[in-house]
């Protein structure tokens, strides 16, 4: 092979490598774009039986949050998105909202979940008040530090549920029925293969970015038809 041929051959190889790289980058880019913006769907919507429900039980649109009281993004979602959803869709009866416990942060997640389920049993009308108060109690910084203790839960319950019977709350908290409620939530977490909190579902649509209010709106409008 003469020098000129060698040169042109390496030019061809070089060009091919560059083309392959560009194509690969394009494919990766498209893939991550799709992953980011496209909502997945599941075979059915999560059941809300035995779950706390805010709004019209018979609404055509069911919004379910899979959340964790230890999760900072869930606190942010409850502060930034839920009030808007309530105003636009829940108060008007177009959609109902429900919360299912996820235990991604271990023992503290479980204590928070047990407390919520106990309030739901004794004072169902005050569940959302307790729910909000517990997220409010989540420290803005160092949320990984221990903060959900039985003592803290009692304190939050006392303040957010004025008519609470503390003894009843303690009994409910530790009852096997209460544990079964938390177990039921874990079955839903498995059934819907929940990998992150919060996961927001609009009927059977899993919203890819739970903080994207416009994406949630689009899904609700679509499911209202
Ligand atoms: Ca539950």
PDB file of C-alpha atoms and ligand atoms in Angstrom:
ATOM      1  CA  UNK A   1       0.000   0.000   0.000  1.00  0.00           C
ATOM      2  CA  UNK A   2       1.453   3.359  -0.906  1.00  0.00           C
ATOM      3  CA  UNK A   3       1.496   6.333   1.393  1.00  0.00           C
ATOM      4  CA  UNK A   4      -1.387   8.092  -0.351  1.00  0.00           C
ATOM      5  CA  UNK A   5      -3.691   5.059  -0.101  1.00  0.00           C
ATOM      6  CA  UNK A   6      -2.868   4.615   3.554  1.00  0.00           C
ATOM      7  CA  UNK A   7      -3.708   8.238   4.173  1.00  0.00           C
ATOM      8  CA  UNK A   8      -7.080   8.104   2.410  1.00  0.00           C
ATOM      9  CA  UNK A   9      -7.964   4.852   4.128  1.00  0.00           C
ATOM     10  CA  UNK A  10      -7.329   6.317   7.561  1.00  0.00           C
ATOM     11  CA  UNK A  11      -9.405   9.328   6.535  1.00  0.00           C
ATOM     12  CA  UNK A  12     -12.297   6.993   5.670  1.00  0.00           C
ATOM     13  CA  UNK A  13     -11.944   5.185   9.004  1.00  0.00           C
ATOM     14  CA  UNK A  14     -11.794   8.487  10.835  1.00  0.00           C
ATOM     15  CA  UNK A  15     -14.917   9.775   9.063  1.00  0.00           C
ATOM     16  CA  UNK A  16     -16.775   6.549   9.827  1.00  0.00           C
ATOM     17  CA  UNK A  17     -15.868   6.757  13.520  1.00  0.00           C
ATOM     18  CA  UNK A  18     -17.126  10.343  13.663  1.00  0.00           C
ATOM     19  CA  UNK A  19     -20.401   9.379  11.939  1.00  0.00           C
ATOM     20  CA  UNK A  20     -20.940   6.423  14.279  1.00  0.00           C
ATOM     21  CA  UNK A  21     -20.267   8.676  17.271  1.00  0.00           C
ATOM     22  CA  UNK A  22     -22.788  11.255  16.051  1.00  0.00           C
ATOM     23  CA  UNK A  23     -25.442   8.626  15.454  1.00  0.00           C
ATOM     24  CA  UNK A  24     -24.822   7.144  18.910  1.00  0.00           C
ATOM     25  CA  UNK A  25     -25.065  10.572  20.540  1.00  0.00           C
ATOM     26  CA  UNK A  26     -28.278  11.286  18.639  1.00  0.00           C
ATOM     27  CA  UNK A  27     -29.842   8.008  19.784  1.00  0.00           C
ATOM     28  CA  UNK A  28     -28.790   8.560  23.408  1.00  0.00           C
ATOM     29  CA  UNK A  29     -30.161  12.091  23.282  1.00  0.00           C
ATOM     30  CA  UNK A  30     -33.513  10.955  21.876  1.00  0.00           C
ATOM     31  CA  UNK A  31     -33.704   8.187  24.436  1.00  0.00           C
ATOM     32  CA  UNK A  32     -33.098  10.464  27.406  1.00  0.00           C
ATOM     33  CA  UNK A  33     -35.547  13.017  25.971  1.00  0.00           C
ATOM     34  CA  UNK A  34     -38.255  10.386  25.764  1.00  0.00           C
ATOM     35  CA  UNK A  35     -37.482   9.128  29.217  1.00  0.00           C
ATOM     36  CA  UNK A  36     -37.764  12.614  30.573  1.00  0.00           C
ATOM     37  CA  UNK A  37     -40.944  13.794  28.941  1.00  0.00           C
ATOM     38  CA  UNK A  38     -43.050  10.729  28.311  1.00  0.00           C
ATOM     39  CA  UNK A  39     -45.421   9.465  30.953  1.00  0.00           C
ATOM     40  CA  UNK A  40     -45.710   5.726  31.351  1.00  0.00           C
ATOM     41  CA  UNK A  41     -49.049   4.011  31.722  1.00  0.00           C
ATOM     42  CA  UNK A  42     -50.016   0.989  33.775  1.00  0.00           C
ATOM     43  CA  UNK A  43     -52.764  -1.573  33.180  1.00  0.00           C
ATOM     44  CA  UNK A  44     -55.033   0.023  35.771  1.00  0.00           C
ATOM     45  CA  UNK A  45     -55.217   2.867  38.284  1.00  0.00           C
ATOM     46  CA  UNK A  46     -54.129   2.136  41.874  1.00  0.00           C
ATOM     47  CA  UNK A  47     -56.981   1.105  44.157  1.00  0.00           C
ATOM     48  CA  UNK A  48     -58.015   3.743  46.721  1.00  0.00           C
ATOM     49  CA  UNK A  49     -59.954   1.283  48.891  1.00  0.00           C
ATOM     50  CA  UNK A  50     -59.030   1.799  52.570  1.00  0.00           C
ATOM     51  CA  UNK A  51     -56.971   4.869  51.611  1.00  0.00           C
ATOM     52  CA  UNK A  52     -57.522   8.476  52.661  1.00  0.00           C
ATOM     53  CA  UNK A  53     -59.463  10.282  49.944  1.00  0.00           C
ATOM     54  CA  UNK A  54     -59.713  14.060  49.520  1.00  0.00           C
ATOM     55  CA  UNK A  55     -62.591  15.324  47.376  1.00  0.00           C
ATOM     56  CA  UNK A  56     -65.357  13.625  45.436  1.00  0.00           C
ATOM     57  CA  UNK A  57     -65.080   9.827  45.925  1.00  0.00           C
ATOM     58  CA  UNK A  58     -66.873   9.247  42.607  1.00  0.00           C
ATOM     59  CA  UNK A  59     -64.713  11.594  40.535  1.00  0.00           C
ATOM     60  CA  UNK A  60     -63.699  10.289  37.125  1.00  0.00           C
ATOM     61  CA  UNK A  61     -60.102  11.287  37.742  1.00  0.00           C
ATOM     62  CA  UNK A  62     -58.171   9.700  40.580  1.00  0.00           C
ATOM     63  CA  UNK A  63     -54.877  11.310  41.598  1.00  0.00           C
ATOM     64  CA  UNK A  64     -52.693   9.089  43.750  1.00  0.00           C
ATOM     65  CA  UNK A  65     -49.501  10.137  45.463  1.00  0.00           C
ATOM     66  CA  UNK A  66     -47.062   7.449  46.534  1.00  0.00           C
ATOM     67  CA  UNK A  67     -45.191   9.354  49.219  1.00  0.00           C
ATOM     68  CA  UNK A  68     -42.992   9.144  52.282  1.00  0.00           C
ATOM     69  CA  UNK A  69     -43.033  11.557  55.233  1.00  0.00           C
ATOM     70  CA  UNK A  70     -39.220  11.411  55.297  1.00  0.00           C
ATOM     71  CA  UNK A  71     -38.894  12.456  51.652  1.00  0.00           C
ATOM     72  CA  UNK A  72     -38.018  16.128  50.993  1.00  0.00           C
ATOM     73  CA  UNK A  73     -39.443  16.095  47.447  1.00  0.00           C
ATOM     74  CA  UNK A  74     -42.767  14.892  48.867  1.00  0.00           C
ATOM     75  CA  UNK A  75     -42.778  17.834  51.257  1.00  0.00           C
ATOM     76  CA  UNK A  76     -42.032  20.151  48.314  1.00  0.00           C
ATOM     77  CA  UNK A  77     -44.757  18.527  46.205  1.00  0.00           C
ATOM     78  CA  UNK A  78     -47.287  19.012  48.999  1.00  0.00           C
ATOM     79  CA  UNK A  79     -46.351  22.679  49.256  1.00  0.00           C
ATOM     80  CA  UNK A  80     -45.971  23.551  45.585  1.00  0.00           C
ATOM     81  CA  UNK A  81     -48.322  21.288  43.628  1.00  0.00           C
ATOM     82  CA  UNK A  82     -51.074  19.956  45.872  1.00  0.00           C
ATOM     83  CA  UNK A  83     -52.607  23.372  46.795  1.00  0.00           C
ATOM     84  CA  UNK A  84     -52.902  24.218  43.089  1.00  0.00           C
ATOM     85  CA  UNK A  85     -54.416  20.816  42.290  1.00  0.00           C
ATOM     86  CA  UNK A  86     -56.874  21.232  45.124  1.00  0.00           C
ATOM     87  CA  UNK A  87     -57.940  24.633  43.858  1.00  0.00           C
ATOM     88  CA  UNK A  88     -58.186  23.637  40.183  1.00  0.00           C
ATOM     89  CA  UNK A  89     -59.590  20.111  40.327  1.00  0.00           C
ATOM     90  CA  UNK A  90     -60.261  18.637  43.778  1.00  0.00           C
ATOM     91  CA  UNK A  91     -62.468  21.350  45.304  1.00  0.00           C
ATOM     92  CA  UNK A  92     -64.608  21.410  42.162  1.00  0.00           C
ATOM     93  CA  UNK A  93     -65.176  17.639  42.345  1.00  0.00           C
ATOM     94  CA  UNK A  94     -63.427  16.895  39.037  1.00  0.00           C
ATOM     95  CA  UNK A  95     -60.738  14.812  40.710  1.00  0.00           C
ATOM     96  CA  UNK A  96     -60.130  13.022  43.966  1.00  0.00           C
ATOM     97  CA  UNK A  97     -56.774  12.782  45.690  1.00  0.00           C
ATOM     98  CA  UNK A  98     -55.377   9.888  47.665  1.00  0.00           C
ATOM     99  CA  UNK A  99     -52.112   9.120  49.471  1.00  0.00           C
ATOM    100  CA  UNK A 100     -50.315   5.776  49.724  1.00  0.00           C
ATOM    101  CA  UNK A 101     -47.365   5.244  52.067  1.00  0.00           C
ATOM    102  CA  UNK A 102     -43.939   4.295  50.708  1.00  0.00           C
ATOM    103  CA  UNK A 103     -41.241   3.239  53.190  1.00  0.00           C
ATOM    104  CA  UNK A 104     -38.015   4.136  51.391  1.00  0.00           C
ATOM    105  CA  UNK A 105     -36.391   5.668  54.483  1.00  0.00           C
ATOM    106  CA  UNK A 106     -36.744   2.729  56.858  1.00  0.00           C
ATOM    107  CA  UNK A 107     -38.057   2.801  60.400  1.00  0.00           C
ATOM    108  CA  UNK A 108     -38.949   6.503  60.437  1.00  0.00           C
ATOM    109  CA  UNK A 109     -40.994   6.170  57.234  1.00  0.00           C
ATOM    110  CA  UNK A 110     -42.818   3.289  58.865  1.00  0.00           C
ATOM    111  CA  UNK A 111     -43.560   5.227  62.074  1.00  0.00           C
ATOM    112  CA  UNK A 112     -44.942   8.132  60.034  1.00  0.00           C
ATOM    113  CA  UNK A 113     -47.069   5.761  57.954  1.00  0.00           C
ATOM    114  CA  UNK A 114     -48.414   4.001  61.078  1.00  0.00           C
ATOM    115  CA  UNK A 115     -49.344   7.349  62.611  1.00  0.00           C
ATOM    116  CA  UNK A 116     -51.211   8.432  59.474  1.00  0.00           C
ATOM    117  CA  UNK A 117     -53.116   5.156  59.308  1.00  0.00           C
ATOM    118  CA  UNK A 118     -54.007   5.452  63.020  1.00  0.00           C
ATOM    119  CA  UNK A 119     -55.431   8.966  62.534  1.00  0.00           C
ATOM    120  CA  UNK A 120     -57.339   7.737  59.489  1.00  0.00           C
ATOM    121  CA  UNK A 121     -59.006   5.131  61.713  1.00  0.00           C
ATOM    122  CA  UNK A 122     -59.876   7.332  64.696  1.00  0.00           C
ATOM    123  CA  UNK A 123     -60.372  10.766  63.073  1.00  0.00           C
ATOM    124  CA  UNK A 124     -60.753  10.326  59.305  1.00  0.00           C
ATOM    125  CA  UNK A 125     -61.904  13.915  58.803  1.00  0.00           C
ATOM    126  CA  UNK A 126     -58.663  15.179  60.290  1.00  0.00           C
ATOM    127  CA  UNK A 127     -56.350  12.950  58.281  1.00  0.00           C
ATOM    128  CA  UNK A 128     -55.267  15.664  55.812  1.00  0.00           C
ATOM    129  CA  UNK A 129     -54.643  18.113  58.611  1.00  0.00           C
ATOM    130  CA  UNK A 130     -52.316  15.602  60.284  1.00  0.00           C
ATOM    131  CA  UNK A 131     -50.735  14.702  56.938  1.00  0.00           C
ATOM    132  CA  UNK A 132     -49.882  18.336  56.234  1.00  0.00           C
ATOM    133  CA  UNK A 133     -48.668  18.948  59.789  1.00  0.00           C
ATOM    134  CA  UNK A 134     -46.306  15.968  59.612  1.00  0.00           C
ATOM    135  CA  UNK A 135     -44.762  17.206  56.361  1.00  0.00           C
ATOM    136  CA  UNK A 136     -44.503  20.665  57.924  1.00  0.00           C
ATOM    137  CA  UNK A 137     -42.569  19.087  60.801  1.00  0.00           C
ATOM    138  CA  UNK A 138     -39.976  17.683  58.379  1.00  0.00           C
ATOM    139  CA  UNK A 139     -36.807  19.758  58.901  1.00  0.00           C
ATOM    140  CA  UNK A 140     -35.881  21.887  55.884  1.00  0.00           C
ATOM    141  CA  UNK A 141     -32.202  21.013  56.337  1.00  0.00           C
ATOM    142  CA  UNK A 142     -30.731  17.664  57.438  1.00  0.00           C
ATOM    143  CA  UNK A 143     -33.935  15.777  56.748  1.00  0.00           C
ATOM    144  CA  UNK A 144     -31.871  12.573  56.945  1.00  0.00           C
ATOM    145  CA  UNK A 145     -31.322  13.186  60.657  1.00  0.00           C
ATOM    146  CA  UNK A 146     -33.665  11.364  62.996  1.00  0.00           C
ATOM    147  CA  UNK A 147     -36.860  13.366  63.455  1.00  0.00           C
ATOM    148  CA  UNK A 148     -39.831  10.962  63.195  1.00  0.00           C
ATOM    149  CA  UNK A 149     -40.116   9.569  66.710  1.00  0.00           C
ATOM    150  CA  UNK A 150     -43.208   8.392  68.599  1.00  0.00           C
ATOM    151  CA  UNK A 151     -42.901  11.492  70.753  1.00  0.00           C
ATOM    152  CA  UNK A 152     -42.823  13.780  67.709  1.00  0.00           C
ATOM    153  CA  UNK A 153     -45.809  11.992  66.158  1.00  0.00           C
ATOM    154  CA  UNK A 154     -47.855  12.442  69.332  1.00  0.00           C
ATOM    155  CA  UNK A 155     -46.951  16.124  69.390  1.00  0.00           C
ATOM    156  CA  UNK A 156     -47.965  16.613  65.731  1.00  0.00           C
ATOM    157  CA  UNK A 157     -51.164  14.605  66.242  1.00  0.00           C
ATOM    158  CA  UNK A 158     -52.166  16.629  69.311  1.00  0.00           C
ATOM    159  CA  UNK A 159     -51.771  19.922  67.491  1.00  0.00           C
ATOM    160  CA  UNK A 160     -53.336  18.936  64.149  1.00  0.00           C
ATOM    161  CA  UNK A 161     -56.210  16.805  65.488  1.00  0.00           C
ATOM    162  CA  UNK A 162     -57.744  18.820  68.345  1.00  0.00           C
ATOM    163  CA  UNK A 163     -60.358  16.201  69.290  1.00  0.00           C
ATOM    164  CA  UNK A 164     -57.835  13.357  69.333  1.00  0.00           C
ATOM    165  CA  UNK A 165     -58.227  10.730  72.030  1.00  0.00           C
ATOM    166  CA  UNK A 166     -54.553  10.105  72.794  1.00  0.00           C
ATOM    167  CA  UNK A 167     -55.128   6.707  74.354  1.00  0.00           C
ATOM    168  CA  UNK A 168     -57.118   5.567  71.321  1.00  0.00           C
ATOM    169  CA  UNK A 169     -54.393   6.899  69.047  1.00  0.00           C
ATOM    170  CA  UNK A 170     -51.751   4.902  70.947  1.00  0.00           C
ATOM    171  CA  UNK A 171     -53.854   1.722  70.739  1.00  0.00           C
ATOM    172  CA  UNK A 172     -54.574   2.181  67.034  1.00  0.00           C
ATOM    173  CA  UNK A 173     -50.939   3.000  66.310  1.00  0.00           C
ATOM    174  CA  UNK A 174     -49.757  -0.357  67.664  1.00  0.00           C
ATOM    175  CA  UNK A 175     -52.696  -2.485  66.496  1.00  0.00           C
ATOM    176  CA  UNK A 176     -52.261  -5.315  64.012  1.00  0.00           C
ATOM    177  CA  UNK A 177     -55.037  -3.741  61.924  1.00  0.00           C
ATOM    178  CA  UNK A 178     -52.880  -0.637  61.577  1.00  0.00           C
ATOM    179  CA  UNK A 179     -49.905  -2.731  60.493  1.00  0.00           C
ATOM    180  CA  UNK A 180     -52.153  -4.372  57.893  1.00  0.00           C
ATOM    181  CA  UNK A 181     -53.000  -0.942  56.478  1.00  0.00           C
ATOM    182  CA  UNK A 182     -49.302  -0.177  56.019  1.00  0.00           C
ATOM    183  CA  UNK A 183     -48.805  -3.635  54.470  1.00  0.00           C
ATOM    184  CA  UNK A 184     -51.634  -2.965  52.040  1.00  0.00           C
ATOM    185  CA  UNK A 185     -49.800   0.164  50.886  1.00  0.00           C
ATOM    186  CA  UNK A 186     -46.624  -1.851  50.364  1.00  0.00           C
ATOM    187  CA  UNK A 187     -48.537  -4.256  48.129  1.00  0.00           C
ATOM    188  CA  UNK A 188     -49.545  -1.274  45.969  1.00  0.00           C
ATOM    189  CA  UNK A 189     -45.939  -0.037  45.933  1.00  0.00           C
ATOM    190  CA  UNK A 190     -44.898  -3.439  44.588  1.00  0.00           C
ATOM    191  CA  UNK A 191     -47.814  -3.771  42.200  1.00  0.00           C
ATOM    192  CA  UNK A 192     -47.003  -0.420  40.591  1.00  0.00           C
ATOM    193  CA  UNK A 193     -43.249  -0.936  40.832  1.00  0.00           C
ATOM    194  CA  UNK A 194     -42.752   2.406  42.581  1.00  0.00           C
ATOM    195  CA  UNK A 195     -39.095   3.454  42.362  1.00  0.00           C
ATOM    196  CA  UNK A 196     -39.204   7.064  43.519  1.00  0.00           C
ATOM    197  CA  UNK A 197     -41.142   9.350  45.821  1.00  0.00           C
ATOM    198  CA  UNK A 198     -43.274  11.159  45.164  1.00  0.00           C
ATOM    199  CA  UNK A 199     -44.732   9.131  42.326  1.00  0.00           C
ATOM    200  CA  UNK A 200     -47.887  10.785  41.051  1.00  0.00           C
ATOM    201  CA  UNK A 201     -50.457   8.835  39.098  1.00  0.00           C
ATOM    202  CA  UNK A 202     -53.468  10.256  37.267  1.00  0.00           C
ATOM    203  CA  UNK A 203     -55.697   7.208  36.878  1.00  0.00           C
ATOM    204  CA  UNK A 204     -53.285   4.800  35.155  1.00  0.00           C
ATOM    205  CA  UNK A 205     -50.816   7.462  33.966  1.00  0.00           C
ATOM    206  CA  UNK A 206     -47.518   7.779  35.825  1.00  0.00           C
ATOM    207  CA  UNK A 207     -46.351  11.412  35.629  1.00  0.00           C
ATOM    208  CA  UNK A 208     -42.664  11.381  34.696  1.00  0.00           C
ATOM    209  CA  UNK A 209     -41.869  14.636  36.516  1.00  0.00           C
ATOM    210  CA  UNK A 210     -44.189  15.030  39.534  1.00  0.00           C
ATOM    211  CA  UNK A 211     -43.292  18.722  39.936  1.00  0.00           C
ATOM    212  CA  UNK A 212     -44.369  19.525  36.358  1.00  0.00           C
ATOM    213  CA  UNK A 213     -47.828  20.963  36.997  1.00  0.00           C
ATOM    214  CA  UNK A 214     -48.556  21.409  33.296  1.00  0.00           C
ATOM    215  CA  UNK A 215     -47.919  17.722  32.636  1.00  0.00           C
ATOM    216  CA  UNK A 216     -50.283  16.822  35.491  1.00  0.00           C
ATOM    217  CA  UNK A 217     -52.932  19.186  34.074  1.00  0.00           C
ATOM    218  CA  UNK A 218     -52.658  17.655  30.606  1.00  0.00           C
ATOM    219  CA  UNK A 219     -53.143  14.162  32.051  1.00  0.00           C
ATOM    220  CA  UNK A 220     -56.133  15.256  34.144  1.00  0.00           C
ATOM    221  CA  UNK A 221     -57.790  16.978  31.172  1.00  0.00           C
ATOM    222  CA  UNK A 222     -57.192  13.881  29.050  1.00  0.00           C
ATOM    223  CA  UNK A 223     -58.732  11.607  31.694  1.00  0.00           C
ATOM    224  CA  UNK A 224     -61.707  13.952  32.246  1.00  0.00           C
ATOM    225  CA  UNK A 225     -62.986  13.393  28.722  1.00  0.00           C
TER     226      UNK A 225
HETATM  227 CA1  LIG B   1     -52.717   3.641  53.317  1.00  0.00          CA
END
